[in-house]
Tab-separated table of C-alpha atoms in Angstrom:
chain	number	residue	atom	x	y	z
A	1	UNK	CA	-0.600	5.690	-21.363
A	2	UNK	CA	0.866	6.192	-17.897
A	3	UNK	CA	-0.292	3.924	-15.076
A	4	UNK	CA	0.808	4.466	-11.490
A	5	UNK	CA	0.343	2.809	-8.118
A	6	UNK	CA	0.647	4.597	-4.792
A	7	UNK	CA	-0.048	3.675	-1.192
A	8	UNK	CA	-1.357	7.104	-0.200
A	9	UNK	CA	-1.689	6.300	3.539
A	10	UNK	CA	-5.013	8.161	4.021
A	11	UNK	CA	-6.536	9.860	1.016
A	12	UNK	CA	-8.475	12.356	3.136
A	13	UNK	CA	-5.191	13.673	4.518
A	14	UNK	CA	-3.513	13.830	1.100
A	15	UNK	CA	-6.167	14.275	-1.603
A	16	UNK	CA	-4.924	17.693	-2.734
A	17	UNK	CA	-1.361	16.448	-2.899
A	18	UNK	CA	-2.392	13.336	-4.846
A	19	UNK	CA	-4.508	15.250	-7.383
A	20	UNK	CA	-1.758	17.834	-7.854
A	21	UNK	CA	0.748	15.051	-8.483
A	22	UNK	CA	-1.587	13.318	-10.949
A	23	UNK	CA	-1.661	16.452	-13.078
A	24	UNK	CA	2.042	17.262	-12.752
A	25	UNK	CA	3.114	13.696	-13.512
A	26	UNK	CA	0.600	13.360	-16.362
A	27	UNK	CA	-0.855	10.128	-14.990
A	28	UNK	CA	-3.741	8.468	-16.823
A	29	UNK	CA	-4.595	5.785	-14.257
A	30	UNK	CA	-3.722	5.699	-10.569
A	31	UNK	CA	-4.205	2.674	-8.322
A	32	UNK	CA	-4.340	3.759	-4.675
A	33	UNK	CA	-3.984	1.737	-1.489
A	34	UNK	CA	-4.623	2.447	2.181
A	35	UNK	CA	-7.214	5.089	1.417
A	36	UNK	CA	-8.437	4.599	5.012
A	37	UNK	CA	-12.012	5.757	4.519
A	38	UNK	CA	-15.438	4.478	3.607
A	39	UNK	CA	-16.746	5.066	0.110
A	40	UNK	CA	-18.975	7.946	1.187
A	41	UNK	CA	-16.000	9.661	2.876
A	42	UNK	CA	-13.734	9.526	-0.173
A	43	UNK	CA	-12.799	13.091	-1.304
A	44	UNK	CA	-13.976	12.612	-4.878
A	45	UNK	CA	-14.558	16.228	-5.884
A	46	UNK	CA	-10.914	17.075	-6.514
A	47	UNK	CA	-10.466	14.058	-8.754
A	48	UNK	CA	-13.626	14.859	-10.703
A	49	UNK	CA	-12.534	18.467	-11.194
A	50	UNK	CA	-9.238	17.201	-12.622
A	51	UNK	CA	-11.090	14.933	-15.061
A	52	UNK	CA	-10.712	11.568	-13.316
A	53	UNK	CA	-13.389	8.941	-12.812
A	54	UNK	CA	-13.208	6.972	-9.576
A	55	UNK	CA	-13.863	3.453	-8.350
A	56	UNK	CA	-13.466	2.927	-4.612
A	57	UNK	CA	-13.967	0.266	-1.998
A	58	UNK	CA	-13.619	1.148	1.662
A	59	UNK	CA	-15.597	0.264	4.766
A	60	UNK	CA	-13.943	2.195	7.584
A	61	UNK	CA	-10.641	3.784	8.590
A	62	UNK	CA	-8.672	0.620	7.763
A	63	UNK	CA	-7.364	-0.614	4.414
A	64	UNK	CA	-9.279	0.734	1.386
A	65	UNK	CA	-8.307	0.756	-2.288
A	66	UNK	CA	-9.294	2.894	-5.266
A	67	UNK	CA	-8.643	3.553	-8.939
A	68	UNK	CA	-8.695	6.972	-10.611
A	69	UNK	CA	-8.781	7.083	-14.413
A	70	UNK	CA	-9.077	9.720	-17.121
A	71	UNK	CA	-9.105	7.121	-19.939
A	72	UNK	CA	-12.314	5.333	-19.020
A	73	UNK	CA	-13.334	3.179	-16.093
A	74	UNK	CA	-15.623	0.189	-16.634
A	75	UNK	CA	-16.133	-3.397	-15.456
A	76	UNK	CA	-15.422	-2.502	-11.828
A	77	UNK	CA	-14.840	-5.412	-9.463
A	78	UNK	CA	-14.437	-4.883	-5.732
A	79	UNK	CA	-12.748	-8.228	-5.066
A	80	UNK	CA	-11.103	-10.977	-7.083
A	81	UNK	CA	-12.593	-14.463	-7.289
A	82	UNK	CA	-12.263	-16.453	-4.055
A	83	UNK	CA	-10.592	-13.561	-2.238
A	84	UNK	CA	-10.346	-14.752	1.380
A	85	UNK	CA	-11.509	-12.744	4.353
A	86	UNK	CA	-10.229	-12.464	7.896
A	87	UNK	CA	-11.720	-12.881	11.340
A	88	UNK	CA	-10.023	-13.111	14.716
A	89	UNK	CA	-12.990	-15.087	16.008
A	90	UNK	CA	-13.180	-18.666	14.768
A	91	UNK	CA	-16.952	-18.615	15.324
A	92	UNK	CA	-17.430	-15.605	13.022
A	93	UNK	CA	-17.359	-15.929	9.245
A	94	UNK	CA	-14.269	-14.161	7.840
A	95	UNK	CA	-15.110	-10.791	6.307
A	96	UNK	CA	-13.638	-9.881	2.928
A	97	UNK	CA	-11.635	-6.702	3.521
A	98	UNK	CA	-11.293	-3.715	1.209
A	99	UNK	CA	-7.997	-4.857	-0.299
A	100	UNK	CA	-8.628	-5.323	-4.035
A	101	UNK	CA	-10.402	-3.399	-6.755
A	102	UNK	CA	-10.165	-3.868	-10.493
A	103	UNK	CA	-11.420	-1.938	-13.506
A	104	UNK	CA	-10.854	-1.693	-17.231
A	105	UNK	CA	-9.106	1.584	-18.039
A	106	UNK	CA	-8.052	2.409	-21.581
A	107	UNK	CA	-8.300	-1.254	-22.537
A	108	UNK	CA	-6.165	-2.433	-19.596
A	109	UNK	CA	-7.502	-4.442	-16.670
A	110	UNK	CA	-5.956	-2.544	-13.762
A	111	UNK	CA	-5.983	-3.944	-10.235
A	112	UNK	CA	-5.194	-1.988	-7.085
A	113	UNK	CA	-4.038	-4.482	-4.459
A	114	UNK	CA	-3.243	-3.990	-0.806
A	115	UNK	CA	-1.777	-7.307	0.310
A	116	UNK	CA	-2.181	-8.049	4.039
A	117	UNK	CA	0.831	-7.068	6.141
A	118	UNK	CA	1.335	-10.348	7.980
A	119	UNK	CA	2.495	-8.592	11.149
A	120	UNK	CA	4.658	-11.444	12.474
A	121	UNK	CA	5.379	-15.025	11.503
A	122	UNK	CA	3.246	-16.392	14.354
A	123	UNK	CA	0.323	-14.001	13.839
A	124	UNK	CA	-2.969	-15.172	12.265
A	125	UNK	CA	-2.565	-12.343	9.764
A	126	UNK	CA	0.518	-14.108	8.377
A	127	UNK	CA	-1.503	-17.206	7.508
A	128	UNK	CA	-4.193	-14.940	6.096
A	129	UNK	CA	-1.593	-13.178	3.956
A	130	UNK	CA	-0.365	-16.424	2.431
A	131	UNK	CA	-3.927	-17.596	1.785
A	132	UNK	CA	-4.730	-14.235	0.177
A	133	UNK	CA	-1.698	-14.437	-2.114
A	134	UNK	CA	-2.481	-18.042	-3.059
A	135	UNK	CA	-6.017	-17.071	-4.048
A	136	UNK	CA	-4.715	-14.118	-6.058
A	137	UNK	CA	-2.255	-16.387	-7.858
A	138	UNK	CA	-4.920	-18.926	-8.745
A	139	UNK	CA	-7.332	-16.295	-10.010
A	140	UNK	CA	-4.750	-14.328	-11.993
A	141	UNK	CA	-3.273	-17.476	-13.522
A	142	UNK	CA	-6.779	-18.429	-14.581
A	143	UNK	CA	-7.210	-15.124	-16.373
A	144	UNK	CA	-4.159	-15.835	-18.509
A	145	UNK	CA	-5.276	-19.400	-19.172
A	146	UNK	CA	-8.627	-18.087	-20.384
A	147	UNK	CA	-7.056	-15.319	-22.478
A	148	UNK	CA	-3.264	-15.326	-23.010
A	149	UNK	CA	-3.574	-11.957	-24.793
A	150	UNK	CA	-5.246	-10.222	-21.845
A	151	UNK	CA	-3.713	-6.914	-20.780
A	152	UNK	CA	-3.625	-7.024	-16.996
A	153	UNK	CA	-1.735	-4.944	-14.423
A	154	UNK	CA	-1.534	-6.245	-10.856
A	155	UNK	CA	-0.384	-3.115	-9.073
A	156	UNK	CA	-0.132	-2.082	-5.476
A	157	UNK	CA	1.463	-2.522	-2.088
A	158	UNK	CA	2.449	-6.190	-1.930
A	159	UNK	CA	4.030	-5.973	1.538
A	160	UNK	CA	6.774	-8.282	0.281
A	161	UNK	CA	10.430	-7.538	-0.436
A	162	UNK	CA	11.125	-10.292	-3.012
A	163	UNK	CA	14.938	-10.230	-2.725
A	164	UNK	CA	17.555	-9.142	-0.211
A	165	UNK	CA	18.343	-6.196	-2.495
A	166	UNK	CA	14.847	-4.899	-1.708
A	167	UNK	CA	15.594	-4.106	1.960
A	168	UNK	CA	18.237	-1.800	3.334
A	169	UNK	CA	19.484	-4.349	5.885
A	170	UNK	CA	18.580	-8.012	5.175
A	171	UNK	CA	19.908	-9.121	8.561
A	172	UNK	CA	17.478	-6.807	10.334
A	173	UNK	CA	14.551	-8.449	8.550
A	174	UNK	CA	15.615	-12.041	9.116
A	175	UNK	CA	12.803	-14.165	10.568
A	176	UNK	CA	10.313	-11.349	10.033
A	177	UNK	CA	7.429	-10.720	7.693
A	178	UNK	CA	7.968	-9.193	4.246
A	179	UNK	CA	11.132	-11.231	3.647
A	180	UNK	CA	10.203	-14.751	4.783
A	181	UNK	CA	10.635	-17.528	2.230
A	182	UNK	CA	6.903	-18.427	2.090
A	183	UNK	CA	6.046	-14.811	1.246
A	184	UNK	CA	8.782	-14.579	-1.364
A	185	UNK	CA	7.673	-17.902	-2.814
A	186	UNK	CA	4.107	-16.588	-3.088
A	187	UNK	CA	5.360	-13.521	-4.951
A	188	UNK	CA	7.462	-15.661	-7.298
A	189	UNK	CA	4.441	-17.853	-7.987
A	190	UNK	CA	2.569	-14.882	-9.446
A	191	UNK	CA	5.614	-14.045	-11.571
A	192	UNK	CA	5.941	-17.668	-12.676
A	193	UNK	CA	2.275	-17.623	-13.684
A	194	UNK	CA	3.231	-15.069	-16.342
A	195	UNK	CA	3.169	-11.671	-14.618
A	196	UNK	CA	6.403	-9.695	-14.962
A	197	UNK	CA	7.824	-7.068	-12.630
A	198	UNK	CA	7.987	-4.406	-15.343
A	199	UNK	CA	9.460	-1.679	-13.136
A	200	UNK	CA	12.631	-3.409	-11.960
A	201	UNK	CA	14.397	-3.429	-15.376
A	202	UNK	CA	14.071	0.374	-15.467
A	203	UNK	CA	14.943	0.924	-11.778
A	204	UNK	CA	17.691	-1.568	-10.936
A	205	UNK	CA	18.851	-1.992	-7.356
A	206	UNK	CA	20.038	-2.502	-4.714
A	207	UNK	CA	19.117	0.616	-2.769
A	208	UNK	CA	16.036	1.380	-4.875
A	209	UNK	CA	13.027	1.487	-2.577
A	210	UNK	CA	9.355	2.466	-2.562
A	211	UNK	CA	8.718	2.664	1.193
A	212	UNK	CA	10.497	4.304	4.120
A	213	UNK	CA	9.167	4.172	7.683
A	214	UNK	CA	8.405	7.528	9.288
A	215	UNK	CA	10.510	6.661	12.345
A	216	UNK	CA	14.274	6.843	12.965
A	217	UNK	CA	14.954	9.111	9.965
A	218	UNK	CA	14.620	6.134	7.636
A	219	UNK	CA	14.047	8.251	4.546
A	220	UNK	CA	17.009	10.654	4.774
A	221	UNK	CA	19.199	7.722	5.807
A	222	UNK	CA	18.033	5.792	2.715
A	223	UNK	CA	16.823	2.908	4.871
A	224	UNK	CA	13.854	1.672	2.913
A	225	UNK	CA	12.122	-1.293	1.337
A	226	UNK	CA	10.908	-2.098	-2.140
A	227	UNK	CA	7.390	-3.468	-1.619
A	228	UNK	CA	5.241	-1.669	-4.229
A	229	UNK	CA	5.064	-3.322	-7.644
A	230	UNK	CA	3.375	-3.485	-11.018
A	231	UNK	CA	3.225	-7.080	-12.247
A	232	UNK	CA	1.965	-7.178	-15.824
A	233	UNK	CA	0.661	-9.883	-18.121
A	234	UNK	CA	2.765	-10.811	-21.179
A	235	UNK	CA	0.668	-8.752	-23.595
A	236	UNK	CA	0.881	-5.677	-21.373
A	237	UNK	CA	4.554	-6.176	-20.513
A	238	UNK	CA	5.328	-6.004	-24.231
A	239	UNK	CA	3.930	-2.462	-24.277
A	240	UNK	CA	6.088	-1.120	-21.434
A	241	UNK	CA	8.520	1.546	-22.631
A	242	UNK	CA	9.668	2.868	-19.268
A	243	UNK	CA	9.077	2.954	-15.516
A	244	UNK	CA	10.142	4.982	-12.515
A	245	UNK	CA	9.759	5.416	-8.766
A	246	UNK	CA	8.974	9.032	-7.925
A	247	UNK	CA	11.091	9.331	-4.793
A	248	UNK	CA	10.504	13.095	-4.692
A	249	UNK	CA	6.926	12.493	-3.539
A	250	UNK	CA	8.199	10.916	-0.325
A	251	UNK	CA	9.687	14.281	0.590
A	252	UNK	CA	8.125	17.252	2.308
A	253	UNK	CA	5.462	17.863	4.901
A	254	UNK	CA	2.507	15.524	4.846
A	255	UNK	CA	4.045	12.928	2.538
A	256	UNK	CA	2.926	9.311	2.469
A	257	UNK	CA	5.509	6.805	3.644
A	258	UNK	CA	5.376	5.263	0.143
A	259	UNK	CA	6.460	6.737	-3.193
A	260	UNK	CA	4.433	6.425	-6.408
A	261	UNK	CA	5.516	3.823	-8.951
A	262	UNK	CA	4.883	4.700	-12.611
A	263	UNK	CA	4.694	2.515	-15.700
A	264	UNK	CA	4.819	4.014	-19.203
A	265	UNK	CA	2.977	2.149	-21.985
A	266	UNK	CA	3.477	2.564	-25.707
């Protein structure tokens, strides 16, 4: 089975490209982030015609996550337990954003996660990001405590570069989000809970990235970041036979600023 994760950066703008890639790359399950549309706006017809079932959660033009599967799609959850919300107004209850969706696909519990960006170290979104990651850690660790044999894939855009090798210029990112020690510590906590980065052993760095900003010719200059990951439970990690980052899909007109990340299971 082939599972992939891809921040598509607006599915309505790229649905044909995504479906075409699904078929060419022979993907069984795709976790998508930043779909940027409500559920009723999601361009589902192309996926259905290609033989994929869909689970989506989106409220407006911001955020949004989805899973497409041709190997079954059941037990859909549109948030994880205790997933925090966000509100700029202290007098308004924080709303849970469309940032997490999970489903069982081919016997694997697949999660599509779009971790909050953080924006800057003094922004309320940064605190929100750390709270969101802490809640994810606690919930995911609980899953493994309840069932150590569970096959779980935490995939998506984590908006964290866990090591200096994961950014093209560490000095440029000093004292900024994505590379701060609290964010990296939060990422390591999920790994320490038992979830392995199964892609890195097959795509060693430095200089191996999943995201390149549209500005300043970042992509042709190879100035990117590695922020998209598949963290897998022990039972699922044992099944991994290969992984890759499809850098080719960052090329060409109308490309997302992220590349798909693929995990091959035996």
